[in-house]
Short mmCIF file of C-alpha atoms and ligand atoms in Angstrom, two decimals:
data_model
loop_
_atom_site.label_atom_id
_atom_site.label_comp_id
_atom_site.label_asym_id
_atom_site.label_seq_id
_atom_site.Cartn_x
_atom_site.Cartn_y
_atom_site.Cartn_z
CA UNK A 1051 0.15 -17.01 3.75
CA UNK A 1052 -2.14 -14.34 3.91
CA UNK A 1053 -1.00 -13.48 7.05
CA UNK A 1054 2.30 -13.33 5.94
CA UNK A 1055 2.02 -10.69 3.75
CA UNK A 1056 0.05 -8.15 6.01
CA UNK A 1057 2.65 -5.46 6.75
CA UNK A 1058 0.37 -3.82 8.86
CA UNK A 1059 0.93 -6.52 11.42
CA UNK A 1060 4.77 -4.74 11.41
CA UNK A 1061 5.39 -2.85 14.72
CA UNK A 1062 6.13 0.86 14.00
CA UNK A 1063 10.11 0.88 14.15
CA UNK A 1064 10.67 3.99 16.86
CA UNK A 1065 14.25 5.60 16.70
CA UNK A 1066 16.86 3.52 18.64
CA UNK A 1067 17.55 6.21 21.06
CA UNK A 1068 14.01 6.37 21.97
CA UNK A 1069 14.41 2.42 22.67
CA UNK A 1070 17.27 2.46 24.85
CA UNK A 1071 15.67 5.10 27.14
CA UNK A 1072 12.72 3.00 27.53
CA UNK A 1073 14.97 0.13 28.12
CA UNK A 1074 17.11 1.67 30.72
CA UNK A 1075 14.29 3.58 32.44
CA UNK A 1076 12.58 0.51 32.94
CA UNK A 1077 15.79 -1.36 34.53
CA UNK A 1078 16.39 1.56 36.89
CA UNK A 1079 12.83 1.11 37.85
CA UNK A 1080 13.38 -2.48 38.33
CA UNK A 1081 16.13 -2.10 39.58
CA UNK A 1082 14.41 -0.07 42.97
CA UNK A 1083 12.20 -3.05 44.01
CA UNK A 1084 15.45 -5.13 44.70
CA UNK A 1085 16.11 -5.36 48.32
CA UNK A 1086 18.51 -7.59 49.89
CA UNK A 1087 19.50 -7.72 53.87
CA UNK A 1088 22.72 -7.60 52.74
CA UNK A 1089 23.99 -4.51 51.44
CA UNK A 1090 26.28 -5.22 48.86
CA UNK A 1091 24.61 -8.64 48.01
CA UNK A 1092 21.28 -5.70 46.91
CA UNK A 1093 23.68 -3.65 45.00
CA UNK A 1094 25.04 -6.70 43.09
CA UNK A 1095 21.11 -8.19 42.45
CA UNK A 1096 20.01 -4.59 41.38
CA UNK A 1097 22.60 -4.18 38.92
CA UNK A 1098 21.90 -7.68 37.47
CA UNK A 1099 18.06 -6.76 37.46
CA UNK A 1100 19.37 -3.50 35.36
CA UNK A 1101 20.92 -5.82 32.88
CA UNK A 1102 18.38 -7.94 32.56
CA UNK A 1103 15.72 -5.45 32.77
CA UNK A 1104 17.12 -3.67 29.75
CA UNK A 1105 18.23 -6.72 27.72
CA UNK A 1106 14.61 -7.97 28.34
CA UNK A 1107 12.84 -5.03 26.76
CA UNK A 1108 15.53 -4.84 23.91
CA UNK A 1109 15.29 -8.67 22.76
CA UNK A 1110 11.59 -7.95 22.81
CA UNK A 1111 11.24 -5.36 21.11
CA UNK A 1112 13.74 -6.50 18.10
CA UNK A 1113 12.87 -9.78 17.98
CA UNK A 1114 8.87 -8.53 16.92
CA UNK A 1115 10.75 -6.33 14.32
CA UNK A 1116 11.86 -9.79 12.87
CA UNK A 1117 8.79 -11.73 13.50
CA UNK A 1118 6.20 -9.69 12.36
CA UNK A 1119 7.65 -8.24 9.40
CA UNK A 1120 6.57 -10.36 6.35
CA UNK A 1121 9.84 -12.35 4.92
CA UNK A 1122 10.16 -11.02 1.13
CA UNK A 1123 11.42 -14.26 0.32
CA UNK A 1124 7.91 -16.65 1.84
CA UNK A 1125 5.67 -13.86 -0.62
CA UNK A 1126 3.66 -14.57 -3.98
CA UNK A 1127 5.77 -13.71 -6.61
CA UNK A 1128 2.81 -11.13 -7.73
CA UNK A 1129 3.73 -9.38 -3.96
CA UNK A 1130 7.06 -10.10 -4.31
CA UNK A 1131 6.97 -7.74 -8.04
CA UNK A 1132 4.80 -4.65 -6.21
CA UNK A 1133 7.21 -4.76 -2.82
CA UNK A 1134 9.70 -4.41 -5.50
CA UNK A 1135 7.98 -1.43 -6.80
CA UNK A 1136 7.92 0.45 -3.95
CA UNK A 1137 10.90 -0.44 -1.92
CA UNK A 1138 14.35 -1.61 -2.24
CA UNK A 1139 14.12 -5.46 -1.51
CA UNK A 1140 17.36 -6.09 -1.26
CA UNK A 1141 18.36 -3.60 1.15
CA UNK A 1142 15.39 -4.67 3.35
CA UNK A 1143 16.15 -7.98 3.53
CA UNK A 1144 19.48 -6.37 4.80
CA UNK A 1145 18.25 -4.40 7.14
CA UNK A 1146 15.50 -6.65 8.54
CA UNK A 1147 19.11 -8.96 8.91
CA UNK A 1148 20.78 -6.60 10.74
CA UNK A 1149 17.74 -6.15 13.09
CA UNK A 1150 18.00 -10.14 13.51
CA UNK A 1151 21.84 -9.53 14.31
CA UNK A 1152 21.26 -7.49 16.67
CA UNK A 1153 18.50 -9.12 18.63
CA UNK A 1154 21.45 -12.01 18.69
CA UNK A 1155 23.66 -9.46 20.03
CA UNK A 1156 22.20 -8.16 22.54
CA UNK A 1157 20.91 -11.47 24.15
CA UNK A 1158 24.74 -12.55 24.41
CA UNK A 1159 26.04 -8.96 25.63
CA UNK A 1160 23.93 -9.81 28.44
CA UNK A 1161 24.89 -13.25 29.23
CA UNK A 1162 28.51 -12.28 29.08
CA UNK A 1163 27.78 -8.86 31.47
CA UNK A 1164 25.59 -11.04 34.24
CA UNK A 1165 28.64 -13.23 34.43
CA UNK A 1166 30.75 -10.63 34.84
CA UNK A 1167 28.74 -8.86 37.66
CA UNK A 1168 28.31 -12.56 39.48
CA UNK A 1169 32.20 -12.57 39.92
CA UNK A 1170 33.17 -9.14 39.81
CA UNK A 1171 34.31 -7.37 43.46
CA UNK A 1172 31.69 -4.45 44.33
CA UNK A 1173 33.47 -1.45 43.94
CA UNK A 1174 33.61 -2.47 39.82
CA UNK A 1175 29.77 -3.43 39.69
CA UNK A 1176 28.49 0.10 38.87
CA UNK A 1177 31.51 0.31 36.07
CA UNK A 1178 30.64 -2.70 34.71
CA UNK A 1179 26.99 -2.18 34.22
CA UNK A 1180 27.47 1.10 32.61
CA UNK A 1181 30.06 -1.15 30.16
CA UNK A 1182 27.15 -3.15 29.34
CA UNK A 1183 24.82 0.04 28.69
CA UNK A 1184 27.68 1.81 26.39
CA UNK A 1185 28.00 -1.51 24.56
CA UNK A 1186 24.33 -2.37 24.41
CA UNK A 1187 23.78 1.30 22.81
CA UNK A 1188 26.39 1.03 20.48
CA UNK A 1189 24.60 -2.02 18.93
CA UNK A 1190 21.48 -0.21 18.33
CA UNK A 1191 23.73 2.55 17.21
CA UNK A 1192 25.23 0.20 14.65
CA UNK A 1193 21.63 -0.48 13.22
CA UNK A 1194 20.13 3.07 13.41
CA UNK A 1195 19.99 3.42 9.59
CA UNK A 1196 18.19 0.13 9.10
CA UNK A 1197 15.39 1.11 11.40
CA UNK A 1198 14.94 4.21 9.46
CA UNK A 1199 15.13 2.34 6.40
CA UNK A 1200 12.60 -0.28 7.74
CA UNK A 1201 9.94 2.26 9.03
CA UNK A 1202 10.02 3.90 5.52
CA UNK A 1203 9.23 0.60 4.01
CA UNK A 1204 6.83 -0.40 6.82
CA UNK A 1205 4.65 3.20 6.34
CA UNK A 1206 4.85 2.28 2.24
CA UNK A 1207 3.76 -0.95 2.41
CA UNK A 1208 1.46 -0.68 5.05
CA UNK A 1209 -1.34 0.23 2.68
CA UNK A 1210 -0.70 -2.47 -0.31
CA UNK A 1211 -4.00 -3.76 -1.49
CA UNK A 1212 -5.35 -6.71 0.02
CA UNK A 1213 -6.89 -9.43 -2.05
CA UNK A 1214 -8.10 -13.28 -1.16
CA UNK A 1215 -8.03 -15.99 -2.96
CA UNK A 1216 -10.63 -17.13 -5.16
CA UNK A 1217 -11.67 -16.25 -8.92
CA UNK A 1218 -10.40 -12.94 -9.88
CA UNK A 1219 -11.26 -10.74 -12.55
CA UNK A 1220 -9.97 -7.64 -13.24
CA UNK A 1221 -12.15 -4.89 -14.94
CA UNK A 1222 -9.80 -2.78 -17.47
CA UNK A 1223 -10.85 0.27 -20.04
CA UNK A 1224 -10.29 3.87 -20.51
CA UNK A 1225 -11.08 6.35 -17.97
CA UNK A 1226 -15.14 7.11 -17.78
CA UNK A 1227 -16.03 4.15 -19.73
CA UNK A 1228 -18.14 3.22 -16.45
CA UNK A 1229 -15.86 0.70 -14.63
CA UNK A 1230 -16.73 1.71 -11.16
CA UNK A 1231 -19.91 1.93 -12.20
CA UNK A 1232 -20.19 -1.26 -13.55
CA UNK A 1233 -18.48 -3.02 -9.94
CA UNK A 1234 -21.32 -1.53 -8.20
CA UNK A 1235 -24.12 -2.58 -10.33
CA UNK A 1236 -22.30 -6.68 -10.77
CA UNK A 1237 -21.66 -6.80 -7.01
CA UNK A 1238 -24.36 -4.94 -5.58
CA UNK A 1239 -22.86 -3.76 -2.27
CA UNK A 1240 -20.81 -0.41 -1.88
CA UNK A 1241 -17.41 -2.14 -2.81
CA UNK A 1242 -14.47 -2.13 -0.59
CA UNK A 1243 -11.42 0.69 -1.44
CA UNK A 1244 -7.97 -0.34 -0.79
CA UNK A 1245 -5.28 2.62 -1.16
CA UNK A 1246 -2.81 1.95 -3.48
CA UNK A 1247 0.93 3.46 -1.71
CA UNK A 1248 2.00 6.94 -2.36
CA UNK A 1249 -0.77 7.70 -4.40
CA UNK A 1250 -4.70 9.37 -3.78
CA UNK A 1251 -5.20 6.24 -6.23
CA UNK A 1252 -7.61 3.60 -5.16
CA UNK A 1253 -8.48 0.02 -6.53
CA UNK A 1254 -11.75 -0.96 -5.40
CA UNK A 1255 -12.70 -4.63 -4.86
CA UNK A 1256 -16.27 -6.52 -4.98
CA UNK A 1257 -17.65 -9.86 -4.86
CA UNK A 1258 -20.22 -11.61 -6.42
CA UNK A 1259 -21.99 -13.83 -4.03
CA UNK A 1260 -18.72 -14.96 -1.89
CA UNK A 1261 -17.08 -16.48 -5.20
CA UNK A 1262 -15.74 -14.29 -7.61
CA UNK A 1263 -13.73 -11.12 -6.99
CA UNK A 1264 -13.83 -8.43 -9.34
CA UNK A 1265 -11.59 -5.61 -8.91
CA UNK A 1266 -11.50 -2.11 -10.35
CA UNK A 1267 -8.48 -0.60 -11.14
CA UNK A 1268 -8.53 3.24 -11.36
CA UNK A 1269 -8.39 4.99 -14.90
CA UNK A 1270 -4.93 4.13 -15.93
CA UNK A 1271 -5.00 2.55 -19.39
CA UNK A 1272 -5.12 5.58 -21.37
CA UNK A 1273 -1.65 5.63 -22.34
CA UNK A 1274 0.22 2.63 -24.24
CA UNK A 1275 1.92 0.29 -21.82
CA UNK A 1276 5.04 1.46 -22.37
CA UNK A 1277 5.08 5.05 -20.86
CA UNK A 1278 3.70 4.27 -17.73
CA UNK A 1279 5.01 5.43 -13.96
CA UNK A 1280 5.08 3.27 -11.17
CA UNK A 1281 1.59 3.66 -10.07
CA UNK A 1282 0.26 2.76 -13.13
CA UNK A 1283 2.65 -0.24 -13.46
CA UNK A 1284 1.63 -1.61 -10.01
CA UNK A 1285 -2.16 -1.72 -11.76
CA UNK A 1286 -0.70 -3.11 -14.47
CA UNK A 1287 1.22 -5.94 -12.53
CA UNK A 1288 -2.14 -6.32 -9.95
CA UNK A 1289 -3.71 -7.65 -13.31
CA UNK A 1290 -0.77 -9.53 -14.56
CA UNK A 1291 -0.72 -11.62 -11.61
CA UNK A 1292 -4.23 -11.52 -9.82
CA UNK A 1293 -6.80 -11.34 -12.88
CA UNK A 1294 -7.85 -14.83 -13.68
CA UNK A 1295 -10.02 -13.05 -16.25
CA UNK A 1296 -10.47 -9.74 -17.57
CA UNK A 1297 -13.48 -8.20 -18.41
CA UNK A 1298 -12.69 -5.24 -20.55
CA UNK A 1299 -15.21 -2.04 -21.00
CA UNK A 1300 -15.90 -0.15 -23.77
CA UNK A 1301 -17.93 3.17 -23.91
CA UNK A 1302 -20.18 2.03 -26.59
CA UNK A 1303 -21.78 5.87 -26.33
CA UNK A 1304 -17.87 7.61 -27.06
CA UNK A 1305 -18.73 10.32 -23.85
CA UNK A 1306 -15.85 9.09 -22.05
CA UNK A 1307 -14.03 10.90 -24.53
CA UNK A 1308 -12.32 8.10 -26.49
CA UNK A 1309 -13.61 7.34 -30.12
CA UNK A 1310 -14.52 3.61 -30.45
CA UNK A 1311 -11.43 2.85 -32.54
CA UNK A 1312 -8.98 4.10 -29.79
CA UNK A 1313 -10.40 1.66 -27.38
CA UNK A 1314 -10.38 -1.29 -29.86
CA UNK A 1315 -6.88 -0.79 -30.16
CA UNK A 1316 -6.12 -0.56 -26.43
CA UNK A 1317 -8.48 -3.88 -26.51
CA UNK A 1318 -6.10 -5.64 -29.01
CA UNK A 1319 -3.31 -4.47 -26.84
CA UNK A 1320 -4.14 -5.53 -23.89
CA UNK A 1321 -5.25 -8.89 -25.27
CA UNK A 1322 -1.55 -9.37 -26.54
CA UNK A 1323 0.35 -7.99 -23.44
CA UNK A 1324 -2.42 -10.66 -20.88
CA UNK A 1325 -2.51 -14.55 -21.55
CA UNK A 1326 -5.85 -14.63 -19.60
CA UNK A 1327 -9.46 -15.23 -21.24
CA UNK A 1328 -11.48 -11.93 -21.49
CA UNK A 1329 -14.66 -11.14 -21.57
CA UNK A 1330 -16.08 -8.47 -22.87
CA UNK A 1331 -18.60 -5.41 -22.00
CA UNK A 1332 -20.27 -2.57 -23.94
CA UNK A 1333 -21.33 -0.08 -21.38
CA UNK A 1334 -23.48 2.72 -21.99
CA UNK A 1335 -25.77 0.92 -24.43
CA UNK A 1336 -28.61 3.24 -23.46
CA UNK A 1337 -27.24 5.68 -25.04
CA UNK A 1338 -26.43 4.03 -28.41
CA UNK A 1339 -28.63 1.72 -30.99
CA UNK A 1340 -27.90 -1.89 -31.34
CA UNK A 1341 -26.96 -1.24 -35.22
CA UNK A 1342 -24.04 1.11 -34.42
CA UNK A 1343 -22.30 -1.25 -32.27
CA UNK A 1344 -22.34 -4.15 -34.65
CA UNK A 1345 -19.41 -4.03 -36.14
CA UNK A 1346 -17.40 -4.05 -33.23
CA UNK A 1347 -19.54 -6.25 -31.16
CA UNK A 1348 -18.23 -9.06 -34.10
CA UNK A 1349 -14.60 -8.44 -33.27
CA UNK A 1350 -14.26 -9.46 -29.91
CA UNK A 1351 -14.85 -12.81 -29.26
CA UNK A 1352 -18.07 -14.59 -27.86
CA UNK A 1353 -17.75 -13.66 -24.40
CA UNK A 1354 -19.46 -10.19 -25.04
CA UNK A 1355 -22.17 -8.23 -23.40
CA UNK A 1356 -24.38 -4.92 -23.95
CA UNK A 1357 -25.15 -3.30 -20.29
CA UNK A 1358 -25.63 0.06 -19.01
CA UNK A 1359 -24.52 0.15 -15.31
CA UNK A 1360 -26.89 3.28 -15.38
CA UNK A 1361 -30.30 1.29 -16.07
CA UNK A 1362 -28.60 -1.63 -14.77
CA UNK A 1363 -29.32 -3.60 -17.53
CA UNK A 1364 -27.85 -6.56 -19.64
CA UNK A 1365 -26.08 -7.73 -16.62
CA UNK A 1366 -27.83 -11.04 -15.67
CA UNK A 1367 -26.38 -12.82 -18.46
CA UNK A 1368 -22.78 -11.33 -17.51
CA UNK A 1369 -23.15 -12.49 -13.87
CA UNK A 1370 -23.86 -16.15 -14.44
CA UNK A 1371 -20.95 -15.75 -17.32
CA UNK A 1372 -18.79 -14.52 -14.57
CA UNK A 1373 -20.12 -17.36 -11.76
CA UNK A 1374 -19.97 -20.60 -13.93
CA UNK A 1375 -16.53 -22.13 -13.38
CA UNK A 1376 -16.06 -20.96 -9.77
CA UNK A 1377 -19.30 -21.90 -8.04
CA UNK A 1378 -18.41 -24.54 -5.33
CA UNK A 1379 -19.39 -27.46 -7.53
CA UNK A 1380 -17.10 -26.18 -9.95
CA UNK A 1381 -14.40 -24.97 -8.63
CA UNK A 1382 -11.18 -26.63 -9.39
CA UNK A 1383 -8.36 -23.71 -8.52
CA UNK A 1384 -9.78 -20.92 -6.00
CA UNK A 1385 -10.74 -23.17 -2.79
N1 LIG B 2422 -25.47 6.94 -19.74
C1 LIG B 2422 -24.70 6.14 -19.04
N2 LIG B 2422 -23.73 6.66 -18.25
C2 LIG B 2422 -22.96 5.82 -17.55
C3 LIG B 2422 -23.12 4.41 -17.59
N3 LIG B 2422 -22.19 3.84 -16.80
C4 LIG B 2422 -21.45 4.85 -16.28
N4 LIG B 2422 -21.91 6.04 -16.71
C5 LIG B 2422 -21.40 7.36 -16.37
O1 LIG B 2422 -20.07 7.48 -16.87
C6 LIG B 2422 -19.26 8.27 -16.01
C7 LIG B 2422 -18.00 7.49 -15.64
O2 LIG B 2422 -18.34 6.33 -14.87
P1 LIG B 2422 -17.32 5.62 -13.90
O3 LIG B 2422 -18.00 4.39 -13.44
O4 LIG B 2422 -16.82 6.55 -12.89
O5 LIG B 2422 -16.15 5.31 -14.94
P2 LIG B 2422 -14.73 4.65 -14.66
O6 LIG B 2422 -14.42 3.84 -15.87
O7 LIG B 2422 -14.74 3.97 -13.37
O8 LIG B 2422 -13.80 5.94 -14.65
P3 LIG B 2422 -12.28 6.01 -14.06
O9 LIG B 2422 -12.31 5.47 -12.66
O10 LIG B 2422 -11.95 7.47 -14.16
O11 LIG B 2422 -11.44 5.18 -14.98
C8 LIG B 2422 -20.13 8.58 -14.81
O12 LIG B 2422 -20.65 9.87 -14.97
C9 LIG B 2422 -21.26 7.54 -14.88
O13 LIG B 2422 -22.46 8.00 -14.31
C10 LIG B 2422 -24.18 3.89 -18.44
O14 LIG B 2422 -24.39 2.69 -18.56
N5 LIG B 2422 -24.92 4.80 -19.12
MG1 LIG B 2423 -13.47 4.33 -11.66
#
């Protein structure tokens, strides 16, 4: 599956004309190593050579269009929803059709040309080759707009996130409430940045010893979910259909620049819009004492923690927390 979905495995999609001059360039090339005692016996073979030649580098070409462009229909549904986002599906399963069309095309415009060049007198075999090269352009004529279309979609989707399969959680909060900061300190290692399309936007994933995924998702949630734009709903989908838990942060010290009560309520939110268990971090507890945070430290469950990613502190209890159902003898879904 995985490899499925890797559109960077699609070739870049060059304009036909470019195409068809490598294609004929490389039959007329051919085409000159043909020699024959026989002089109109070598004209006949170097014209088929031409055809074939051409045909050869065309089917090619096309038919890795088809093959290595991931099929929209064999995706996740969660891929499925972001392709959606950032192309129109429907017109690229069109045009990846048309591309398939054509690759069927072309293979029978050749068949039918090499039989007429077997029976046709010589005087017609130079006519009937440049038949097959006015009919063999016209085909990738036909499909020019589709391979624009596709090599828009391949540069936008070149760069969707990545993500593997085991237990995912999602970290979610304001901006500045230390969420990056917090990846680091749980996972240890410099965490790896995946580009988000059209945007400077980043999620950044990390792992916790080879079985748990956590992934940071840049500071989006500071608006309620219904006025988002697209990059913001793409986050918001990535945790809809990756997180199998979200750990939520709060800036127990306010400097991120959101009051306590604002990011309760984007808690209680978030907690109705994602049917997934959460767990819960204060951050920034070295700034603040114990006393101020109880009140809202009894509001959010049991699965709650007070760290500072700074110090790194608090976070050995969060770890294990975040480890228990998906070590190896545990683990039921992620294998
Ligand atoms: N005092 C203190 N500062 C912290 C702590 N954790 C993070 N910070 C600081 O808070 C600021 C924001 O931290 P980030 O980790 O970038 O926050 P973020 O939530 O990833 O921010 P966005 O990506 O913009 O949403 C930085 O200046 C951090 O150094 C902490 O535990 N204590
Ligand atoms: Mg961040």
């Amino acid at each position: 599956m995985e490899d499925q979905i890797d559109f960077r495995r699609m070739p870049v999609i060059h304009p036909y004309k470019k195409i068809l001059d490598k294609a004929y360039s490389a039959a007329s090339e051919a085409s000159t190593t043909v020699s024959a005692q026989n002089k109109l016996l070598e004209i006949r073979i170097k014209e088929l050579k031409r055809v074939e030649t051409a045909n050869e580098i065309i089917c090619d070409y096309l038919n890795k269009i088809v093959e290595r462009t991931p099929h929209v229909n064999l995706m996740p549904q969660y891929y499925t929803e972001i392709v959606s986002l950032a192309i129109d599906k429907e017109q690229f399963k069109k045009s990846l059709g048309a591309v398939r069309w054509a690759a069927e095309k072309s293979k029978e415009l050749s068949t039918t040309y090499k039989k007429k060049l077997k029976g046709a007198q010589a005087r017609d075999l130079g006519r009937i080759r440049s038949e097959y090269y006015g009919r063999q352009s016209s085909v990738l004529h036909q499909i020019r707009r589709d391979f624009t279309f596709l090599e828009d979609c391949r540069a936008r989707l070149k760069n969707l996130p990545k993500f593997k399969e085991m237990k995912t959680v999602v970290i979610a909060g304001f901006p500045n409430v230390g969420k990056s900061s917090m990846l680091k300190t749980l996972t240890g290692a410099e965490p790896n940045i995946q580009p988000y399309p059209f945007t400077t936007k980043h999620v950044r994933v990390g792992y916790i010893e080879k079985y748990v995924q956590l992934v940071d998702t840049p500071g989006l949630l500071d608006r309620s979910l219904n006025k988002r734009n697209v990059i913001e709903l793409q986050a918001v989908l990535a945790l809809q259909y990756l997180s199998d838990m979200i750990l939520f942060v709060f800036d127990a010290s306010e400097t991120c620049g959101y009051t306590m009560v604002e990011q309760m309520s984007l808690y209680k939110e978030m907690k109705r819009e994602f049917d997934v268990p959460f767990a819960v971090c204060f951050n920034k507890c070295d700034l603040v004492s114990g006393d101020e945070l109880d009140k809202y430290y009894n509001k959010v469950g049991t699965n709650r923690y007070q760290v500072s990613a700074l110090k790194n502190e608090g976070f050995s209890k969060l770890r294990d927390f975040l480890l228990a159902d998906a070590l190896p003898s545990k683990k039921k879904f992620y294998q």
